[in-house]
XYZ file of C-alpha atoms in Angstrom:
521
model
C 110.127 97.585 83.572
C 112.176 100.274 85.331
C 115.495 99.286 86.890
C 114.980 97.789 90.342
C 111.214 97.433 89.988
C 109.530 94.273 91.135
C 107.142 92.439 88.843
C 103.509 93.009 89.655
C 102.149 89.937 91.489
C 99.702 87.779 89.620
C 96.103 88.755 90.263
C 93.064 86.651 90.879
C 90.467 86.875 88.163
C 87.246 88.832 88.517
C 86.205 92.295 89.591
C 87.452 92.162 93.170
C 90.884 93.575 92.328
C 89.339 96.337 90.231
C 87.285 97.387 93.236
C 90.357 97.363 95.462
C 92.297 99.426 92.930
C 89.511 101.981 92.950
C 89.793 102.207 96.726
C 93.528 102.119 97.442
C 95.300 102.178 94.097
C 93.788 105.186 92.432
C 92.708 106.516 95.838
C 90.360 108.972 94.167
C 87.922 110.840 96.356
C 89.267 109.444 99.636
C 91.381 112.412 100.729
C 90.320 114.391 103.773
C 91.991 117.755 104.407
C 92.419 116.800 108.076
C 90.929 114.468 110.685
C 88.290 115.479 113.205
C 88.718 112.991 116.012
C 85.737 110.851 116.900
C 87.299 109.314 120.002
C 88.289 110.981 123.268
C 91.877 111.651 124.259
C 93.573 109.294 126.694
C 94.293 111.290 129.848
C 96.804 109.458 132.034
C 97.672 111.991 134.749
C 95.636 113.072 137.760
C 94.951 116.706 138.568
C 97.533 116.489 141.347
C 100.225 115.262 138.935
C 99.425 117.908 136.342
C 99.639 120.673 138.930
C 102.992 119.293 140.135
C 104.442 119.319 136.597
C 103.177 122.849 135.957
C 104.622 124.017 139.287
C 107.994 122.499 138.405
C 107.941 124.181 134.988
C 107.197 127.501 136.715
C 110.035 126.897 139.152
C 112.471 126.143 136.308
C 111.475 129.378 134.606
C 111.581 131.484 137.784
C 114.700 130.106 139.490
C 116.908 128.855 136.641
C 115.414 130.781 133.752
C 116.113 130.745 130.036
C 119.448 131.761 128.582
C 118.772 134.021 125.577
C 121.603 134.498 123.102
C 122.269 137.138 120.475
C 118.837 138.681 119.955
C 118.462 142.086 121.588
C 114.877 142.671 120.312
C 113.655 139.481 122.017
C 115.435 140.488 125.218
C 113.512 143.770 125.144
C 110.230 141.948 124.511
C 110.773 139.736 127.549
C 111.924 142.624 129.743
C 109.043 144.906 128.775
C 106.575 142.099 129.532
C 107.897 141.823 133.097
C 110.627 139.185 133.016
C 113.777 139.607 135.104
C 116.624 140.033 132.595
C 120.238 139.785 133.776
C 123.170 140.299 131.360
C 125.678 137.426 131.501
C 128.207 138.383 128.853
C 127.971 140.475 125.707
C 124.849 139.384 123.848
C 123.809 136.746 126.415
C 121.077 137.257 129.021
C 119.529 135.129 131.735
C 115.764 135.622 131.613
C 113.608 134.598 134.577
C 109.829 134.610 134.497
C 107.557 135.089 137.527
C 105.180 132.133 138.001
C 102.110 132.539 135.808
C 103.616 135.228 133.580
C 103.987 133.059 130.491
C 100.544 131.513 130.894
C 99.060 135.001 130.882
C 101.001 135.950 127.734
C 99.944 132.767 125.956
C 96.235 133.493 126.442
C 96.377 135.499 123.207
C 97.474 132.427 121.195
C 94.504 131.096 119.161
C 93.334 127.658 120.368
C 92.350 126.762 116.779
C 93.524 128.319 113.526
C 93.473 127.615 109.802
C 96.599 127.209 107.738
C 95.582 127.930 104.161
C 96.747 125.869 101.205
C 96.914 127.104 97.612
C 94.086 124.656 96.976
C 91.450 125.824 99.455
C 90.038 122.290 99.623
C 93.286 121.341 101.411
C 93.189 124.025 104.114
C 93.946 122.500 107.517
C 92.413 123.311 110.891
C 95.041 123.037 113.648
C 93.890 122.761 117.260
C 90.779 121.548 119.062
C 89.715 118.054 117.966
C 91.575 118.284 114.670
C 94.539 116.106 113.666
C 96.941 116.918 110.823
C 99.577 114.458 109.539
C 102.746 115.740 107.827
C 105.828 113.847 106.547
C 109.158 113.619 108.333
C 111.537 116.563 108.592
C 115.247 117.317 108.613
C 117.121 114.161 107.555
C 120.509 114.747 105.861
C 120.458 111.235 104.360
C 117.933 109.387 102.224
C 117.677 105.666 101.534
C 115.889 103.052 99.500
C 116.318 99.325 98.999
C 117.998 99.748 95.606
C 120.627 102.424 96.254
C 121.058 102.258 100.015
C 121.871 105.242 102.227
C 123.217 108.439 100.666
C 123.104 112.210 101.065
C 119.817 113.788 100.019
C 119.509 115.856 96.851
C 116.949 118.316 95.536
C 115.619 115.497 93.335
C 115.004 113.413 96.455
C 113.338 116.405 98.083
C 110.959 116.809 95.149
C 110.231 113.088 95.139
C 109.219 113.128 98.797
C 106.966 116.137 98.218
C 105.344 114.230 95.345
C 104.889 111.087 97.467
C 103.258 113.108 100.237
C 101.005 114.931 97.781
C 99.947 111.575 96.298
C 98.833 110.094 99.608
C 95.238 110.651 100.742
C 96.347 109.908 104.300
C 98.649 112.934 104.739
C 97.224 116.435 105.068
C 100.260 118.716 104.941
C 103.336 118.916 102.704
C 105.734 119.389 105.632
C 108.983 121.335 105.455
C 112.567 120.104 105.131
C 111.556 116.575 104.154
C 115.261 115.931 103.564
C 118.308 118.169 103.226
C 119.089 118.773 99.522
C 122.871 118.753 99.975
C 123.587 119.425 96.293
C 122.233 122.994 96.652
C 124.228 125.673 98.565
C 123.234 125.968 102.214
C 122.281 129.645 101.933
C 120.114 129.078 98.833
C 118.504 125.686 99.267
C 115.593 127.121 101.266
C 114.383 128.834 98.098
C 114.331 125.560 96.172
C 112.646 123.743 99.046
C 109.824 126.250 99.460
C 109.352 126.375 95.688
C 109.170 122.567 95.530
C 106.346 122.552 98.068
C 104.494 125.203 96.094
C 105.112 123.649 92.673
C 104.622 119.945 93.397
C 101.945 120.110 96.098
C 98.776 122.096 96.649
C 98.735 121.501 100.401
C 99.912 123.700 103.267
C 103.670 123.730 103.953
C 106.442 124.852 106.311
C 109.051 127.478 105.437
C 112.707 127.869 106.384
C 113.938 128.660 109.899
C 117.756 128.379 109.613
C 118.335 132.161 109.431
C 116.108 135.206 109.824
C 116.627 136.204 106.184
C 115.616 132.698 105.051
C 112.491 132.923 107.161
C 111.781 136.279 105.521
C 112.292 134.745 102.061
C 109.807 131.994 102.933
C 107.204 134.538 104.001
C 107.816 136.600 100.856
C 107.341 133.559 98.612
C 104.071 132.891 100.458
C 103.027 136.493 99.755
C 103.727 135.986 96.041
C 101.590 132.837 96.113
C 98.665 134.092 98.206
C 98.834 137.874 97.840
C 100.147 140.368 100.391
C 96.789 141.383 101.868
C 95.567 137.795 102.269
C 98.873 136.745 103.842
C 98.746 139.554 106.388
C 95.354 138.390 107.629
C 95.742 134.613 107.312
C 98.236 131.872 108.173
C 99.685 130.528 104.904
C 103.118 129.287 106.029
C 104.653 128.121 109.319
C 108.128 127.670 110.785
C 109.253 124.805 113.013
C 111.606 126.161 115.713
C 113.805 124.256 118.159
C 115.041 125.572 121.472
C 118.646 124.717 122.358
C 118.145 122.427 125.311
C 118.677 122.626 128.169
C 117.002 125.989 128.731
C 118.576 128.053 125.923
C 117.021 130.034 123.064
C 119.575 131.154 120.480
C 119.404 134.316 118.434
C 118.716 132.608 115.093
C 115.689 130.856 116.567
C 114.384 133.961 118.341
C 114.775 136.160 115.255
C 113.065 133.548 113.090
C 110.115 133.314 115.462
C 109.747 137.077 115.402
C 109.900 137.106 111.592
C 107.028 134.645 111.208
C 104.938 136.169 113.998
C 105.355 139.746 112.749
C 103.916 138.560 109.421
C 101.018 136.836 111.246
C 102.354 133.437 110.214
C 102.471 130.280 112.293
C 105.261 128.954 114.474
C 105.889 125.615 116.179
C 107.993 125.686 119.357
C 109.893 122.498 119.983
C 112.400 121.460 122.637
C 114.266 118.369 121.340
C 114.885 116.575 124.620
C 117.204 113.581 124.941
C 116.782 112.069 128.397
C 120.044 111.887 130.310
C 121.835 114.258 127.915
C 119.923 117.553 127.649
C 117.005 116.627 129.910
C 116.416 114.516 133.020
C 116.239 110.761 132.584
C 112.875 110.624 134.329
C 109.804 111.223 132.190
C 108.111 113.656 134.583
C 111.211 115.830 134.735
C 111.565 115.769 130.957
C 107.945 116.812 130.516
C 108.305 119.686 132.989
C 111.413 120.949 131.172
C 109.746 120.581 127.775
C 106.717 122.541 128.939
C 108.917 125.323 130.324
C 111.042 125.671 127.194
C 108.125 125.534 124.778
C 106.143 128.130 126.738
C 109.117 130.522 126.796
C 109.577 130.095 123.051
C 105.833 130.453 122.284
C 105.784 133.699 124.255
C 108.149 135.331 121.727
C 105.511 134.926 119.027
C 102.726 136.360 121.202
C 104.847 139.278 122.414
C 105.751 140.066 118.801
C 102.164 139.954 117.513
C 99.406 138.880 119.913
C 97.137 136.377 118.211
C 99.784 135.023 115.818
C 99.215 131.262 115.258
C 101.406 129.409 117.756
C 101.808 125.684 118.465
C 103.102 124.249 121.737
C 105.330 121.262 121.009
C 107.417 118.465 122.452
C 109.946 116.004 121.090
C 110.943 113.436 123.698
C 113.641 110.825 123.212
C 115.117 108.275 125.563
C 118.707 107.031 125.490
C 120.404 103.669 125.488
C 122.221 103.666 128.811
C 124.553 100.979 127.438
C 125.840 103.041 124.505
C 124.654 106.630 124.998
C 122.810 106.530 121.672
C 119.372 108.126 121.292
C 116.461 105.688 121.116
C 113.211 106.502 119.341
C 109.780 104.908 119.569
C 110.253 103.820 123.180
C 107.459 103.574 125.780
C 108.669 106.280 128.189
C 108.680 109.143 125.629
C 105.292 107.879 124.427
C 103.950 108.367 127.941
C 105.496 111.847 127.908
C 103.549 112.689 124.747
C 100.312 111.621 126.413
C 101.096 113.912 129.348
C 101.896 116.831 127.027
C 98.461 116.443 125.492
C 96.825 117.095 128.848
C 99.101 120.052 129.567
C 98.430 121.633 126.167
C 94.689 121.378 126.702
C 95.059 123.131 130.050
C 96.838 125.977 128.217
C 94.148 125.884 125.497
C 96.848 125.707 122.803
C 97.369 123.484 119.751
C 99.973 120.742 120.233
C 102.602 119.128 118.068
C 104.243 115.935 119.334
C 105.524 112.454 118.435
C 105.287 110.825 114.976
C 106.375 107.581 113.306
C 109.740 107.513 115.129
C 112.324 104.729 114.850
C 116.038 104.086 115.299
C 115.945 101.106 112.937
C 118.318 101.322 109.971
C 115.934 99.517 107.613
C 112.175 99.494 106.950
C 111.751 96.360 109.054
C 109.857 95.020 112.055
C 111.766 97.218 114.517
C 110.953 100.271 112.427
C 107.251 99.571 112.465
C 106.745 98.594 116.111
C 108.679 101.657 117.280
C 106.707 103.841 114.893
C 103.371 102.549 116.139
C 104.384 103.005 119.784
C 105.201 106.642 119.116
C 102.411 107.442 116.656
C 99.695 105.979 118.862
C 100.823 108.222 121.711
C 100.366 111.240 119.443
C 96.862 110.389 118.285
C 95.672 109.147 121.683
C 97.274 112.064 123.506
C 95.508 114.661 121.395
C 98.288 115.987 119.149
C 96.896 118.407 116.571
C 99.884 118.583 114.221
C 101.970 115.431 113.798
C 105.225 116.058 111.967
C 107.375 112.984 111.173
C 104.267 111.015 110.196
C 106.029 109.370 107.217
C 109.593 108.370 106.324
C 111.468 108.586 109.658
C 114.324 106.048 109.983
C 117.792 105.835 111.518
C 116.969 108.116 114.456
C 115.873 110.900 112.042
C 119.182 110.805 110.173
C 117.609 109.115 107.140
C 114.438 109.601 105.120
C 113.346 106.289 103.613
C 111.375 105.960 100.387
C 109.948 102.621 101.496
C 109.043 103.828 104.949
C 107.201 106.837 103.522
C 104.610 104.562 101.937
C 104.648 102.138 104.880
C 103.955 105.014 107.258
C 101.262 106.580 105.097
C 99.530 103.216 105.200
C 99.592 103.473 109.007
C 98.198 106.991 108.711
C 95.338 105.554 106.659
C 94.552 103.047 109.386
C 94.631 105.840 111.959
C 91.990 107.764 110.024
C 89.602 104.904 110.705
C 90.807 104.496 114.294
C 90.260 108.186 115.062
C 86.812 108.112 113.462
C 85.677 105.900 116.322
C 82.439 103.914 116.135
C 79.099 105.225 114.941
C 76.151 103.780 116.867
C 72.770 104.093 115.181
C 70.013 101.882 113.835
C 71.928 101.135 110.643
C 75.258 100.300 112.306
C 73.643 98.182 115.010
C 72.613 95.997 112.059
C 69.668 94.076 113.453
C 68.444 93.601 109.881
C 71.736 91.922 108.856
C 71.056 89.010 111.229
C 67.291 89.068 110.790
C 67.235 88.824 106.990
C 68.268 85.152 106.686
C 68.095 84.022 110.311
C 70.291 81.762 112.440
C 72.946 79.576 110.845
C 73.161 81.546 107.572
C 76.167 83.498 106.357
C 75.752 87.232 105.829
C 77.621 87.674 102.527
C 74.492 88.265 100.467
C 72.387 90.288 102.882
C 71.269 93.765 101.907
C 73.163 95.265 104.841
C 76.420 93.633 103.734
C 75.933 94.683 100.113
C 75.244 98.238 101.226
C 78.353 98.525 103.374
C 80.989 96.188 101.967
C 82.884 98.899 100.070
C 83.192 101.250 103.039
C 82.907 99.182 106.219
C 86.648 98.553 106.671
C 89.784 100.487 105.898
C 91.797 98.632 103.254
C 95.599 98.670 103.286
C 97.491 99.460 100.103
C 100.413 97.258 101.213
C 99.224 94.418 103.452
C 99.044 90.900 102.031
C 96.164 89.010 103.621
C 95.988 86.140 101.144
C 96.560 82.488 102.082
C 100.199 81.372 102.251
C 99.869 79.312 99.081
C 98.629 82.258 97.000
C 101.282 84.572 98.431
C 103.980 81.997 97.729
C 102.787 81.445 94.144
C 102.962 85.190 93.525
C 106.632 85.330 94.480
C 106.615 85.576 98.275
C 107.096 89.340 98.174
C 107.592 90.826 101.645
C 106.293 94.106 103.044
C 109.403 96.188 102.333
C 109.577 94.895 98.755
C 105.931 95.780 98.214
C 106.662 99.262 99.565
C 109.620 99.559 97.173
C 107.423 98.782 94.175
C 104.664 101.074 95.417
C 106.696 104.286 95.811
C 108.115 103.811 92.327
C 104.653 103.390 90.850
C 103.402 106.502 92.665
C 106.252 108.592 91.244
C 105.736 107.186 87.732
C 102.042 108.087 87.877
C 102.488 111.458 89.584
C 101.034 114.588 88.001
C 101.737 117.986 89.551
C 98.713 120.097 90.506
C 98.228 123.069 88.223
C 99.932 126.315 89.246
C 99.084 129.708 87.768
C 101.757 130.576 85.190
C 102.106 134.183 86.312
C 102.559 133.109 89.932
C 105.126 130.515 88.902
C 107.090 133.090 86.909
C 107.010 135.561 89.814
C 108.312 132.914 92.215
C 111.126 131.898 89.873
C 112.089 135.540 89.307
C 112.202 136.170 93.073
C 114.382 133.090 93.576
C 116.742 134.154 90.791
C 117.167 137.646 92.295
C 117.844 136.258 95.744
C 120.353 133.688 94.483
C 122.204 136.300 92.404
C 122.480 138.555 95.451
C 124.767 136.207 97.388
C 127.716 133.915 96.840
C 127.277 130.178 97.362
C 127.886 128.872 100.877
C 128.430 125.158 101.445
C 128.617 125.137 105.227
């Protein structure tokens, strides 16, 4: 038994556990490349309220404007399109947009697009009624119950890619699943992109921390998919943050242009902390988020009309007692629901929310906050849900246990989003008619036909009687998650990758690394 592993609980005799293993242990044949929602979105705002938010966003853009820093080409794009550009200091411009200008520009953004994976069976459709779950992104620390909290390494990064690849309930490999701090800052993007390509056959995100790193990510995608295919199809995306309030920096703008010029996807995300970089009130935060995301999205469309572009929001409240960010709270969840309506009015794909939490452990607080946030994403109509697995400690830590706890939630949400089929078979008159009143339904033909597929089955929940649970060691949810992620990594097998492609990727990485000295800041 590996160090820190828990003993497997004793099993009841018979074939029942074998059946369960086939469904949630092996998890063979259950993966869907993405979800097509079977339930409607939950629209909370009236037409009057939506118009008021849009008018406020237009007013922010027209009267206050966006401060653009250190990217002359983007300044020219905005100016040529009709924005009012006023120099502030050297390399800094105030850009103001006439009402309606950005909405007109964004009409060229595709409402639905495909991001291709190296395994075509894992291509994802983003937009419309489609929902894509991806793991968490950006944590400098990692944690597990055995070793506690520590800085992330490239080994941790690879492990999280493997855990995501192993789950049938995630659809996308994500991007910076944690920061590999043992690799130089200016070179780690190469190892991260390669890890996604080598250890997953799903779609992935590239680097955005410098224009040259974005270009490297696109070039590695070209090696993987071929130059001609990459030029005509989305095979990699970048996740870009504005600098709130109302600023777009040059690194972000140049990165957006790099992805868009290559016809690759971009996600445009204001990270808004109420009371710090955004208003405390939810309506004001939503209006600001809409304004910033639209201004950022426009860079992609002005660079290459039709480039895949995702409107996005990341709302966070604040503890007014301490000034600390709070995640998974009800007010930002309401904001995500509102953003869903606004994105549909723009006819653009949306990224928002995720399994957010400020808890420091994979505990009850972690899970209730995660569900509050995640439900707002799926009910609000989010198409791409980053941070679907692993988010703890206010995004500062990526948790091994919470990855598998969250993917279990994602599994439940597959069934929730499927909705309810109503037909002669599901109405099940025959189930009650076969044996008549007063008889249990365990042996009816309807039950036997459906018992394997009728209900989603958790890989982690313990629904046994107390006595059985106690006899098996009284193992709690977090401990079960600890044992599960270890088993997944022990059993993991990387998807096959063409040897020539692998060699070409490694050669490209070696050339790029040799061309620059290590930077650790």
